[in-house]
mmCIF file of C-alpha atoms in Angstrom:
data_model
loop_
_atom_site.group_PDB
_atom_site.id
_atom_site.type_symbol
_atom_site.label_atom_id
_atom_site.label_comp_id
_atom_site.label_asym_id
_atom_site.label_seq_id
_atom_site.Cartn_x
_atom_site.Cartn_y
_atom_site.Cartn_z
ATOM 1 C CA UNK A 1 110.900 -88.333 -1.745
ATOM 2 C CA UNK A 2 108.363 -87.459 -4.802
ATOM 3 C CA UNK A 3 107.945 -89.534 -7.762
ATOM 4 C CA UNK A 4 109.932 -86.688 -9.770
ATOM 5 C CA UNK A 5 112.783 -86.838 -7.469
ATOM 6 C CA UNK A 6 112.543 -90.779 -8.258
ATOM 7 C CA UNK A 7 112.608 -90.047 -12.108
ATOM 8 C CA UNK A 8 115.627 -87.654 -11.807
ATOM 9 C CA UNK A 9 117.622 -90.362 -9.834
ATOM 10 C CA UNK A 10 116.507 -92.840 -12.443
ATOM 11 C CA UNK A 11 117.483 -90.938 -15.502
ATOM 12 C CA UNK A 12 121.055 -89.807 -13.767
ATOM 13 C CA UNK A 13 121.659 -93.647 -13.142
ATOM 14 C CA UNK A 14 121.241 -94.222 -16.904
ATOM 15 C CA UNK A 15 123.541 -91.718 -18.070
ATOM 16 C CA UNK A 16 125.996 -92.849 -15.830
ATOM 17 C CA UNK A 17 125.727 -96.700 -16.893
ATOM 18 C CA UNK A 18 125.819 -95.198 -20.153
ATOM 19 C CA UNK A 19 129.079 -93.285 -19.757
ATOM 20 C CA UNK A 20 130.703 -96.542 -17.847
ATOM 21 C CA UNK A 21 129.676 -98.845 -20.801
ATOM 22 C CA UNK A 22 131.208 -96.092 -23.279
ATOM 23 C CA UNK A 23 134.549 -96.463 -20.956
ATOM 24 C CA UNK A 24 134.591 -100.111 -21.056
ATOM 25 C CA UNK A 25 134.220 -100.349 -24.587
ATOM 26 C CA UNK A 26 136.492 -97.292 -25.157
ATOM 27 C CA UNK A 27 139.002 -99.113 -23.089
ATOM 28 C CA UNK A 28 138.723 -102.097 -24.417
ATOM 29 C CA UNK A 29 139.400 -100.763 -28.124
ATOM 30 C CA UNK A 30 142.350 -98.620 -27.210
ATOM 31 C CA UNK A 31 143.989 -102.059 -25.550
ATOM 32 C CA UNK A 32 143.087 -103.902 -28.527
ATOM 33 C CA UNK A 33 144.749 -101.009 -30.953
ATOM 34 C CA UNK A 34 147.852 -100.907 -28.485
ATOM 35 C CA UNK A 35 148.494 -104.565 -28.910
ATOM 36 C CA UNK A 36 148.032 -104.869 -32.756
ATOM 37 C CA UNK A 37 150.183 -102.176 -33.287
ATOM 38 C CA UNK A 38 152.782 -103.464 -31.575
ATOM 39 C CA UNK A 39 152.283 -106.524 -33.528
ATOM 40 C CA UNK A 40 152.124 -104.687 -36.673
ATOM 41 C CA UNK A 41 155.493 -103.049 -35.468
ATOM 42 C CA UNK A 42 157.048 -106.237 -34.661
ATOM 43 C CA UNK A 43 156.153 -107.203 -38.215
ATOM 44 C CA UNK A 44 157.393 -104.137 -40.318
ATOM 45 C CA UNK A 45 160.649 -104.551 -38.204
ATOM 46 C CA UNK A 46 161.339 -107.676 -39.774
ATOM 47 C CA UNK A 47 161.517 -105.792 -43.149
ATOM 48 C CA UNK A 48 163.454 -102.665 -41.846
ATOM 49 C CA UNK A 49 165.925 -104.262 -39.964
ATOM 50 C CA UNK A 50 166.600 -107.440 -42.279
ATOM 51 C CA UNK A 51 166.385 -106.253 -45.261
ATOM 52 C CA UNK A 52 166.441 -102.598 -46.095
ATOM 53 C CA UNK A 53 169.248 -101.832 -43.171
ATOM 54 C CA UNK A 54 171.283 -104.187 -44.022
ATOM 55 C CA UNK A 55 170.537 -104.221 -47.936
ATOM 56 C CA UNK A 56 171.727 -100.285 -47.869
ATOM 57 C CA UNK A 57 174.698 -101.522 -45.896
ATOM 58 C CA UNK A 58 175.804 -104.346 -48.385
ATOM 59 C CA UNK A 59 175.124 -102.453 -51.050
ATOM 60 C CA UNK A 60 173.274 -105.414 -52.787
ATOM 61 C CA UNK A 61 170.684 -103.390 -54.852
ATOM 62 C CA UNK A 62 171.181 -100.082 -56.188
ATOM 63 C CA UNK A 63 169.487 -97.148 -53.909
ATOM 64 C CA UNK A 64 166.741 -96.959 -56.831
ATOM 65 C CA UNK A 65 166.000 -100.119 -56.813
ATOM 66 C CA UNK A 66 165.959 -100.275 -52.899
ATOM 67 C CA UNK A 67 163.630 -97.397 -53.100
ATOM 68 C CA UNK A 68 161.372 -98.782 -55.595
ATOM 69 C CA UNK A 69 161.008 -101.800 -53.408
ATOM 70 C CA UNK A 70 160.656 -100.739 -50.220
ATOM 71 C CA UNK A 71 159.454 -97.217 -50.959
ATOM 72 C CA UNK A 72 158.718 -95.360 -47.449
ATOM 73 C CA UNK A 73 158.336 -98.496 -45.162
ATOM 74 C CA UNK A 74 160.849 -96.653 -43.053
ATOM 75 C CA UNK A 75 158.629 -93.618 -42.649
ATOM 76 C CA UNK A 76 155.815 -95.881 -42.024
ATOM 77 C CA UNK A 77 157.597 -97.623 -39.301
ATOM 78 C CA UNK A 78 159.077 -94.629 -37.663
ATOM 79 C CA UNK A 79 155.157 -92.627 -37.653
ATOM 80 C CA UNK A 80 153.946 -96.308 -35.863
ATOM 81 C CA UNK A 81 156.809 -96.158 -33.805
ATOM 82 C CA UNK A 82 156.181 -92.841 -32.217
ATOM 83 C CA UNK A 83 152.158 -93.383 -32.217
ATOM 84 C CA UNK A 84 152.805 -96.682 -30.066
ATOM 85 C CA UNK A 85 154.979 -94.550 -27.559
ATOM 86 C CA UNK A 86 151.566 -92.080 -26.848
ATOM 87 C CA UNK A 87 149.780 -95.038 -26.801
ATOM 88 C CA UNK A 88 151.491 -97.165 -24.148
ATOM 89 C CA UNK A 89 151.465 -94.106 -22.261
ATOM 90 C CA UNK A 90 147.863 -93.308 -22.705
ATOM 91 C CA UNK A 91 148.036 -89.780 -24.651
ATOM 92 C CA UNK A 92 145.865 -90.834 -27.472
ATOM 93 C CA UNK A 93 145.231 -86.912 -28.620
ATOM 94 C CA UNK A 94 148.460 -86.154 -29.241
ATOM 95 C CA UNK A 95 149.575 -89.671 -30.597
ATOM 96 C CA UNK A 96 146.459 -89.505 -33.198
ATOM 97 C CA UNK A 97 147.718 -85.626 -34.203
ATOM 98 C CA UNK A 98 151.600 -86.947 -34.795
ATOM 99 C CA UNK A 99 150.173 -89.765 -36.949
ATOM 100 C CA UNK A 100 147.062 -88.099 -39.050
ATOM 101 C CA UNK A 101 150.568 -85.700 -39.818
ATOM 102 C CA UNK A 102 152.116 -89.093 -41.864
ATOM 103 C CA UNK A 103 148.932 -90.434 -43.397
ATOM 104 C CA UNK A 104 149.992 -89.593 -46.613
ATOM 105 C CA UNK A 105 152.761 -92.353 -46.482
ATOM 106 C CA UNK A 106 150.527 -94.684 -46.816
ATOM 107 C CA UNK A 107 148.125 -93.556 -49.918
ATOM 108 C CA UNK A 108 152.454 -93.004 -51.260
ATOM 109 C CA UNK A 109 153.353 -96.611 -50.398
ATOM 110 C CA UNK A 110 150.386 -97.777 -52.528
ATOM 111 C CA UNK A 111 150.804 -95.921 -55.071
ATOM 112 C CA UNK A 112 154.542 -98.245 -55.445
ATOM 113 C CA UNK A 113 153.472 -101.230 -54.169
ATOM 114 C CA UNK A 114 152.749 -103.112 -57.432
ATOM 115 C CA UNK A 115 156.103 -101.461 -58.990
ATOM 116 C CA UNK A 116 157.602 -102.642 -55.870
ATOM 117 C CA UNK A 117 156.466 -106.204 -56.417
ATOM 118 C CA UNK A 118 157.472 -105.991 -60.195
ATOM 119 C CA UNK A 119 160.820 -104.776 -59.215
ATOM 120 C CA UNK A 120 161.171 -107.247 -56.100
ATOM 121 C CA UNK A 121 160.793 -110.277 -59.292
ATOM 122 C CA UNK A 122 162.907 -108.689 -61.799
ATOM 123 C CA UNK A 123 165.637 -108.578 -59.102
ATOM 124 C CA UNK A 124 164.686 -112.170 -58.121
ATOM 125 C CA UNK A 125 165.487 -113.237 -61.357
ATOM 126 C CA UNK A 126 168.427 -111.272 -62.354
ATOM 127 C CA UNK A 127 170.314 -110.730 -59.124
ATOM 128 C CA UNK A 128 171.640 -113.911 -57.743
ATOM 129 C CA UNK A 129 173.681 -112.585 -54.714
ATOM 130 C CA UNK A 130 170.120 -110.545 -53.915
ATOM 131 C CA UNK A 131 168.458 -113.902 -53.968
ATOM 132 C CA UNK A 132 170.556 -115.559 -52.189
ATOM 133 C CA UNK A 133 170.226 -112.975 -49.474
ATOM 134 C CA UNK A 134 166.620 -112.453 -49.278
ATOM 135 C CA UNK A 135 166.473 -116.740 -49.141
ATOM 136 C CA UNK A 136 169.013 -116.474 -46.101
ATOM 137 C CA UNK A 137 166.995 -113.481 -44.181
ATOM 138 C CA UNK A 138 163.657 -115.484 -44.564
ATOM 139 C CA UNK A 139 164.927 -118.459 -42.665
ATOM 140 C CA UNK A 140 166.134 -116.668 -39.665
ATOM 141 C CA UNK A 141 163.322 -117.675 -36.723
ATOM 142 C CA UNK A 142 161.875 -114.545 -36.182
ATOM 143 C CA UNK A 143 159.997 -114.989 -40.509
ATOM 144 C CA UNK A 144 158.411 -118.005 -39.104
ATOM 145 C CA UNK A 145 157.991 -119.113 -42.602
ATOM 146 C CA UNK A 146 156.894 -116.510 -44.283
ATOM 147 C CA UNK A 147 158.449 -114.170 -47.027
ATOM 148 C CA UNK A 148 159.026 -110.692 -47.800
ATOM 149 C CA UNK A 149 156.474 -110.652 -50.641
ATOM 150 C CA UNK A 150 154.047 -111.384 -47.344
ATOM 151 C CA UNK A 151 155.353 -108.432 -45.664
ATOM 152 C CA UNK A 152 155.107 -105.712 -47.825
ATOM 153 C CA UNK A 153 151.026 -105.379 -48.029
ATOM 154 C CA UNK A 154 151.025 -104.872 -44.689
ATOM 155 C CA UNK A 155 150.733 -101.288 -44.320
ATOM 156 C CA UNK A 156 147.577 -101.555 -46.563
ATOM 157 C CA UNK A 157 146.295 -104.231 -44.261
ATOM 158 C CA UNK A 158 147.002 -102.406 -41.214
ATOM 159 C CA UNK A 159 145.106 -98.887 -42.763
ATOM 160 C CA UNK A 160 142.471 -100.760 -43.022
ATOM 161 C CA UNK A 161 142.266 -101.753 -39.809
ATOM 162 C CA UNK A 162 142.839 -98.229 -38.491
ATOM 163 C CA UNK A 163 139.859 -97.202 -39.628
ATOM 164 C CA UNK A 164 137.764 -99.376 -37.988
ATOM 165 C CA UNK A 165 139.733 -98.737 -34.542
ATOM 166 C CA UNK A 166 139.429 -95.399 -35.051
ATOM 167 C CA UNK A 167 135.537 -95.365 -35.326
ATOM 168 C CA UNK A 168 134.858 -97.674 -32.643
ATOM 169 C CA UNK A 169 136.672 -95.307 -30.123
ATOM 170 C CA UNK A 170 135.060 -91.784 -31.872
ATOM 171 C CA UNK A 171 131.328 -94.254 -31.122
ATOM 172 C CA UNK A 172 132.622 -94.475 -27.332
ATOM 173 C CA UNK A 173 133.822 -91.366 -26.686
ATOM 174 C CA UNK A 174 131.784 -88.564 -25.360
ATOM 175 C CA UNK A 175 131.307 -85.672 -27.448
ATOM 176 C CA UNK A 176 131.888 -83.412 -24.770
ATOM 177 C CA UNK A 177 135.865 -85.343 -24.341
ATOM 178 C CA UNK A 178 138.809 -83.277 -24.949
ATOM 179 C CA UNK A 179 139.757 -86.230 -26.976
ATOM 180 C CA UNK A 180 136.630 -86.232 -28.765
ATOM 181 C CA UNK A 181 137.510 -83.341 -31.884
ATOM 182 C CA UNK A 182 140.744 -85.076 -32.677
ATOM 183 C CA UNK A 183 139.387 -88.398 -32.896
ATOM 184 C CA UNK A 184 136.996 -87.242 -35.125
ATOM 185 C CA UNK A 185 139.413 -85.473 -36.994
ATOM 186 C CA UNK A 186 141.625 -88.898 -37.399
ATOM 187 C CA UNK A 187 139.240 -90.655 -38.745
ATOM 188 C CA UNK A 188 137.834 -88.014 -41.169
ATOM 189 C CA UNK A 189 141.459 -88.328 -42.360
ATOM 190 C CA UNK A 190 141.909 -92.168 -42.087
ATOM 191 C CA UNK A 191 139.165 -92.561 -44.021
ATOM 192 C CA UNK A 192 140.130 -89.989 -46.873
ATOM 193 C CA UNK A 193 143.474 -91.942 -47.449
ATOM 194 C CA UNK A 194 141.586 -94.948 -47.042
ATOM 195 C CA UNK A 195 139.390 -94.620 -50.087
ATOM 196 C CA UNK A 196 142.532 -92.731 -51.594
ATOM 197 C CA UNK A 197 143.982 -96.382 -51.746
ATOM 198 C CA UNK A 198 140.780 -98.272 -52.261
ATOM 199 C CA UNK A 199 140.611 -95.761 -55.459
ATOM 200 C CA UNK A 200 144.429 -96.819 -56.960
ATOM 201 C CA UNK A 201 143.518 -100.843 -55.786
ATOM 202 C CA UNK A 202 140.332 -100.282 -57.757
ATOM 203 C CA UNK A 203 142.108 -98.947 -61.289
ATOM 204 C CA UNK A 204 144.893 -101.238 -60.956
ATOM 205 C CA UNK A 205 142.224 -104.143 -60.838
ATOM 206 C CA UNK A 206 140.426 -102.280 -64.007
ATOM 207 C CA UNK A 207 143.545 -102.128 -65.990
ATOM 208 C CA UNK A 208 144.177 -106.211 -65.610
ATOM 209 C CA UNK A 209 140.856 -107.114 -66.118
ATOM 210 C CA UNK A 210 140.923 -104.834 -69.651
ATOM 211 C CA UNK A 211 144.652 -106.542 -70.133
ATOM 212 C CA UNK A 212 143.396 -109.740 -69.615
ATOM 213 C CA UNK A 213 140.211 -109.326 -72.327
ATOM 214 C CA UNK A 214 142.924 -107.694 -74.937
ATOM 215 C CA UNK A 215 145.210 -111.389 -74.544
ATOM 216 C CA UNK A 216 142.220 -112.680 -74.977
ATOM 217 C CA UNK A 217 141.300 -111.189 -78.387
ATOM 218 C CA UNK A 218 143.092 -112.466 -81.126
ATOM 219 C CA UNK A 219 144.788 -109.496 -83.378
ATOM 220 C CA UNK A 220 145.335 -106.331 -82.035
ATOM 221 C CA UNK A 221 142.550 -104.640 -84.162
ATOM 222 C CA UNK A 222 140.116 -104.000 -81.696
ATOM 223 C CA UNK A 223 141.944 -101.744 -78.635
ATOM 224 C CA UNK A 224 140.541 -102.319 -74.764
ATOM 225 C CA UNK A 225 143.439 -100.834 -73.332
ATOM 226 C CA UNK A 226 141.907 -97.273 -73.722
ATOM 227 C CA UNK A 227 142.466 -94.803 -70.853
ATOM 228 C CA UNK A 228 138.808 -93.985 -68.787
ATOM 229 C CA UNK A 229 137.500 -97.153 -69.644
ATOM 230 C CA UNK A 230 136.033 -99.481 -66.915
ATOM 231 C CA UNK A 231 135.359 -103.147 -67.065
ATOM 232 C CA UNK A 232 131.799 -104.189 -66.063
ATOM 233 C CA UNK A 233 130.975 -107.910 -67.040
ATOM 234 C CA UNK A 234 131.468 -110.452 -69.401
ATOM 235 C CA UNK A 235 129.175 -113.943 -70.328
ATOM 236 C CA UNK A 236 127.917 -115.766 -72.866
ATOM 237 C CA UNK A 237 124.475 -114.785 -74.958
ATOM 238 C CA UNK A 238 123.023 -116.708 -77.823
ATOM 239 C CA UNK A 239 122.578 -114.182 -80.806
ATOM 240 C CA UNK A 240 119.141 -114.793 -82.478
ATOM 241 C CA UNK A 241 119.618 -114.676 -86.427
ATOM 242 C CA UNK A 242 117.455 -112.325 -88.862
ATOM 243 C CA UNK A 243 116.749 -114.702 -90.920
ATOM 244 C CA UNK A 244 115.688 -118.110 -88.704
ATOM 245 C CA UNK A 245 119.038 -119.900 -88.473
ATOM 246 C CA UNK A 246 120.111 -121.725 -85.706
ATOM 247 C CA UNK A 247 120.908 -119.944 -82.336
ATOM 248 C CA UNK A 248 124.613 -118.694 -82.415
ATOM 249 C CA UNK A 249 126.624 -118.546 -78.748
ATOM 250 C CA UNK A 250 128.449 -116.228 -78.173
ATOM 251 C CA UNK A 251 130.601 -114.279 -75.969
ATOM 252 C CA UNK A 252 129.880 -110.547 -75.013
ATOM 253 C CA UNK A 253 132.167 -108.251 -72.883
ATOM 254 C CA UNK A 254 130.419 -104.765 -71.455
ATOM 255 C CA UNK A 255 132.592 -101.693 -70.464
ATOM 256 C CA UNK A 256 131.540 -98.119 -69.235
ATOM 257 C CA UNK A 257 131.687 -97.191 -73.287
ATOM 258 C CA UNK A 258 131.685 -100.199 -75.544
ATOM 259 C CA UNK A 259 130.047 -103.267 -75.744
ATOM 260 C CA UNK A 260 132.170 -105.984 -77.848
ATOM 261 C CA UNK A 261 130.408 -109.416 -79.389
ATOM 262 C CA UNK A 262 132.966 -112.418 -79.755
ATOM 263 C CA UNK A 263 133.510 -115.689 -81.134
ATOM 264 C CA UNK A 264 135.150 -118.277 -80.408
ATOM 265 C CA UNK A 265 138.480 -119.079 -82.927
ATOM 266 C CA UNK A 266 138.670 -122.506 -84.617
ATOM 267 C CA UNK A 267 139.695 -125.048 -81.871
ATOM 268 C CA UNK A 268 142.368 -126.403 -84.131
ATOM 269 C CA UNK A 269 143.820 -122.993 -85.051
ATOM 270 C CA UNK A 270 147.496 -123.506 -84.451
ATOM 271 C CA UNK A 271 147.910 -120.034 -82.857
ATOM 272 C CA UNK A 272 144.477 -118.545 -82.000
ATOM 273 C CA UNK A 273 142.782 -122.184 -80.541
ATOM 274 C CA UNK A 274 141.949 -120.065 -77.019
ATOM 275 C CA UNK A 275 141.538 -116.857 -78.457
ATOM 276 C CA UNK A 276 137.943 -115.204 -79.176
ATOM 277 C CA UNK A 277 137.748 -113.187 -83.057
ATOM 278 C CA UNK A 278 135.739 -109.768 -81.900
ATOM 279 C CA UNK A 279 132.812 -109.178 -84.693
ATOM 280 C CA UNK A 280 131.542 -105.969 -83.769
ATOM 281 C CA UNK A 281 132.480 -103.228 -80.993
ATOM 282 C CA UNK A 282 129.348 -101.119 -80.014
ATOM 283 C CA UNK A 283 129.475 -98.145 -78.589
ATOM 284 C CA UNK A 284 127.357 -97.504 -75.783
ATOM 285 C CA UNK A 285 126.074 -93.865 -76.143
ATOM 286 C CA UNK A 286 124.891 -94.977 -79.264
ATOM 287 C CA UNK A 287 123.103 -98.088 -78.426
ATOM 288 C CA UNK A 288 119.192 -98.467 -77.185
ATOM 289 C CA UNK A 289 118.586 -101.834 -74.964
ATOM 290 C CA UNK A 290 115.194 -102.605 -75.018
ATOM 291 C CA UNK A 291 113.511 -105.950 -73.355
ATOM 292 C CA UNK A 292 111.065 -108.163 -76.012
ATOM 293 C CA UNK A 293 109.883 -110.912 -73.224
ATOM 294 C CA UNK A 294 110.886 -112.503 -70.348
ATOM 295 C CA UNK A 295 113.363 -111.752 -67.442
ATOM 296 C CA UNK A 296 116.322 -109.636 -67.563
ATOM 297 C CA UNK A 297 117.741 -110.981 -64.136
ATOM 298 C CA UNK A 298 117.522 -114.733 -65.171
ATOM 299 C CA UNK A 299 117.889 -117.015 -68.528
ATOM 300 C CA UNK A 300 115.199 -117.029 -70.890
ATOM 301 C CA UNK A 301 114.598 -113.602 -72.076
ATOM 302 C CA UNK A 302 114.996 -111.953 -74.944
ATOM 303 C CA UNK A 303 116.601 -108.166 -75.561
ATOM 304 C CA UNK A 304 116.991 -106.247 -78.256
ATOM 305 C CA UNK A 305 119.933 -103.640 -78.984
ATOM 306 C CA UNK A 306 119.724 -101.327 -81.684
ATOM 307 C CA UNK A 307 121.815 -98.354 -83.478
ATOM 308 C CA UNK A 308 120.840 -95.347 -85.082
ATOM 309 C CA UNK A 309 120.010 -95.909 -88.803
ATOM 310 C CA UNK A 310 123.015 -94.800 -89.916
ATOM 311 C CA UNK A 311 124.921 -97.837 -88.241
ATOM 312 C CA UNK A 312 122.554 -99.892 -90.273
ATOM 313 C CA UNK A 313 123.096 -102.552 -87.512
ATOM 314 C CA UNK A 314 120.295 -104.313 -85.124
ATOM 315 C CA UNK A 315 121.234 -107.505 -82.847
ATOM 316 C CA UNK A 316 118.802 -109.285 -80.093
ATOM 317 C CA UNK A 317 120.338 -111.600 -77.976
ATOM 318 C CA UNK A 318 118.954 -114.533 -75.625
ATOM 319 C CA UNK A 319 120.319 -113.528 -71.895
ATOM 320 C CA UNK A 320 121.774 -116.301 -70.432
ATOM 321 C CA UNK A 321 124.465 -114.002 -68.842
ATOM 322 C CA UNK A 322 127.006 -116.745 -67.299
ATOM 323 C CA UNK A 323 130.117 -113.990 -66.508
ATOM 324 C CA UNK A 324 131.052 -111.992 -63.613
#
């Protein structure tokens, strides 16, 4: 046998151990996803069968309400449902094409989800025989402690981890697998919902982080709650005086347009004591930032931010950025 012969054997070996790791770790994952889901399932069972089965049958909450809480957890349950059925029986393909099919129930159920938690308290608090119910339901064994408001991010949760499942087995799967063009296609689509919900998660954080900075004006002069804008940071800066007085602290809050300097209110105000006075709002398209000494990533330097003449208004401010 010639050394080429030797090289040819060599080479076919590695493929081969390549291929039988791929299968092992391909393997491995699809187990893994098998037994989560049926976890999952076991979980969003709870929900169906305890509370929106037998809520519908009761007639406890209206059907709007019940919708608004619970939005499409059924169709989410049912899509699982079927997908864990091609699982256990080992026809990923077609299981993966069924599901990509009901994707959209999940970017849907996010969408609700934080209506659905303002509803589930509203009814908390009004409905008695509701909470009486929902108090009985968690206590049954199979809750093992824990409570509906648990339950309902789960879908999110479980997206999430979809994804990842998703890509591992595309990674271990050879390209020239009949599975190989719909598990590429899956993900492509898990991950499109995916950032579909990272995208509404992202603007409902935005729009409590610029309600939180309007409570935390005092007056309703100056308006954060503007639609397009984006919180960035917030922190305290000491404001250098034009004409040599002492160092003034004070409390700056930077969005995608505006940049608004604070004050504290008088600590013995009777209704503004935790509240910050807004001084100026600067808009940003309007404003040049420009660094006199030091270092902008650390305290100790010094920048200066300026407005066209017509503003008639130039500020410099110590950075000693302490925010977010």
């Amino acid at each position: 046998m010639n050394d080429s012969s030797l090289m040819f054997m060599a080479g076919a070996n590695t493929v081969e151990e390549q291929r039988a790791r791929w299968e092992r770790k391909r393997s491995r994952t699809a187990k893994e996803l098998l037994e989560t889901e049926h976890k999952y399932l076991e979980q969003l069972d709870l929900v169906v069968t305890f509370f929106v089965t037998i809520l519908k049958a009761k007639g406890t909450l209206k059907p709007a309400v019940l919708e608004t809480i619970f939005g499409p957890l059924e169709s989410i349950y049912s899509a699982s449902h079927v997908l864990s059925l091609h699982l256990e029986r080992g026809n990923l393909g077609p299981g993966l094409e069924h599901f990509c099919q009901n994707l959209e129930l999940y970017g849907h159920y996010a969408e609700n989800l934080e209506q659905a938690k303002e509803t589930l308290k509203e009814q908390l608090r009004k409905n008695k025989s509701f909470r009486r119910f929902k108090k009985l339901q968690e206590t049954r064994p199979q809750f093992q402690g824990r409570k509906l408001e648990d339950l309902l991010p789960l879908p999110l949760q479980r997206l999430h981890q979809y994804k990842h499942f998703l890509r591992d087995l595309l990674e271990n799967t050879s390209p020239d697998s009949a599975e190989y063009q719909k598990l590429a296609k899956a993900v492509k689509s898990v991950s499109e919902v995916s950032r579909w919900v990272q995208d509404i998660i992202r603007k409902r954080e935005n729009s409590l982080q610029l309600l939180r900075v309007q409570k935390l004006l005092k007056g309703q002069r100056t308006q954060v709650l503007t639609p397009g804008r984006w919180y960035i940071r917030e922190g305290w800066l000491l404001v250098v005086p034009s004409k040599g007085e002492e160092l003034k602290r004070r409390m700056f809050f930077l969005f995608s347009d505006i940049f608004i300097a604070t004050k504290p209110c008088h600590p013995l105000h009777l209704l503004n004591s935790n509240k910050l006075a807004c001084q100026a709002v600067y808009p940003l398209h309007q404003c040049v930032v420009d660094k006199v000494f030091g270092h902008t990533q650390s305290q100790g330097g010094l920048l200066s931010v300026s407005l066209p003449a017509s503003s008639c208004q130039k500020h410099q401010w110590g950075q000693t950025w302490k925010g977010v």
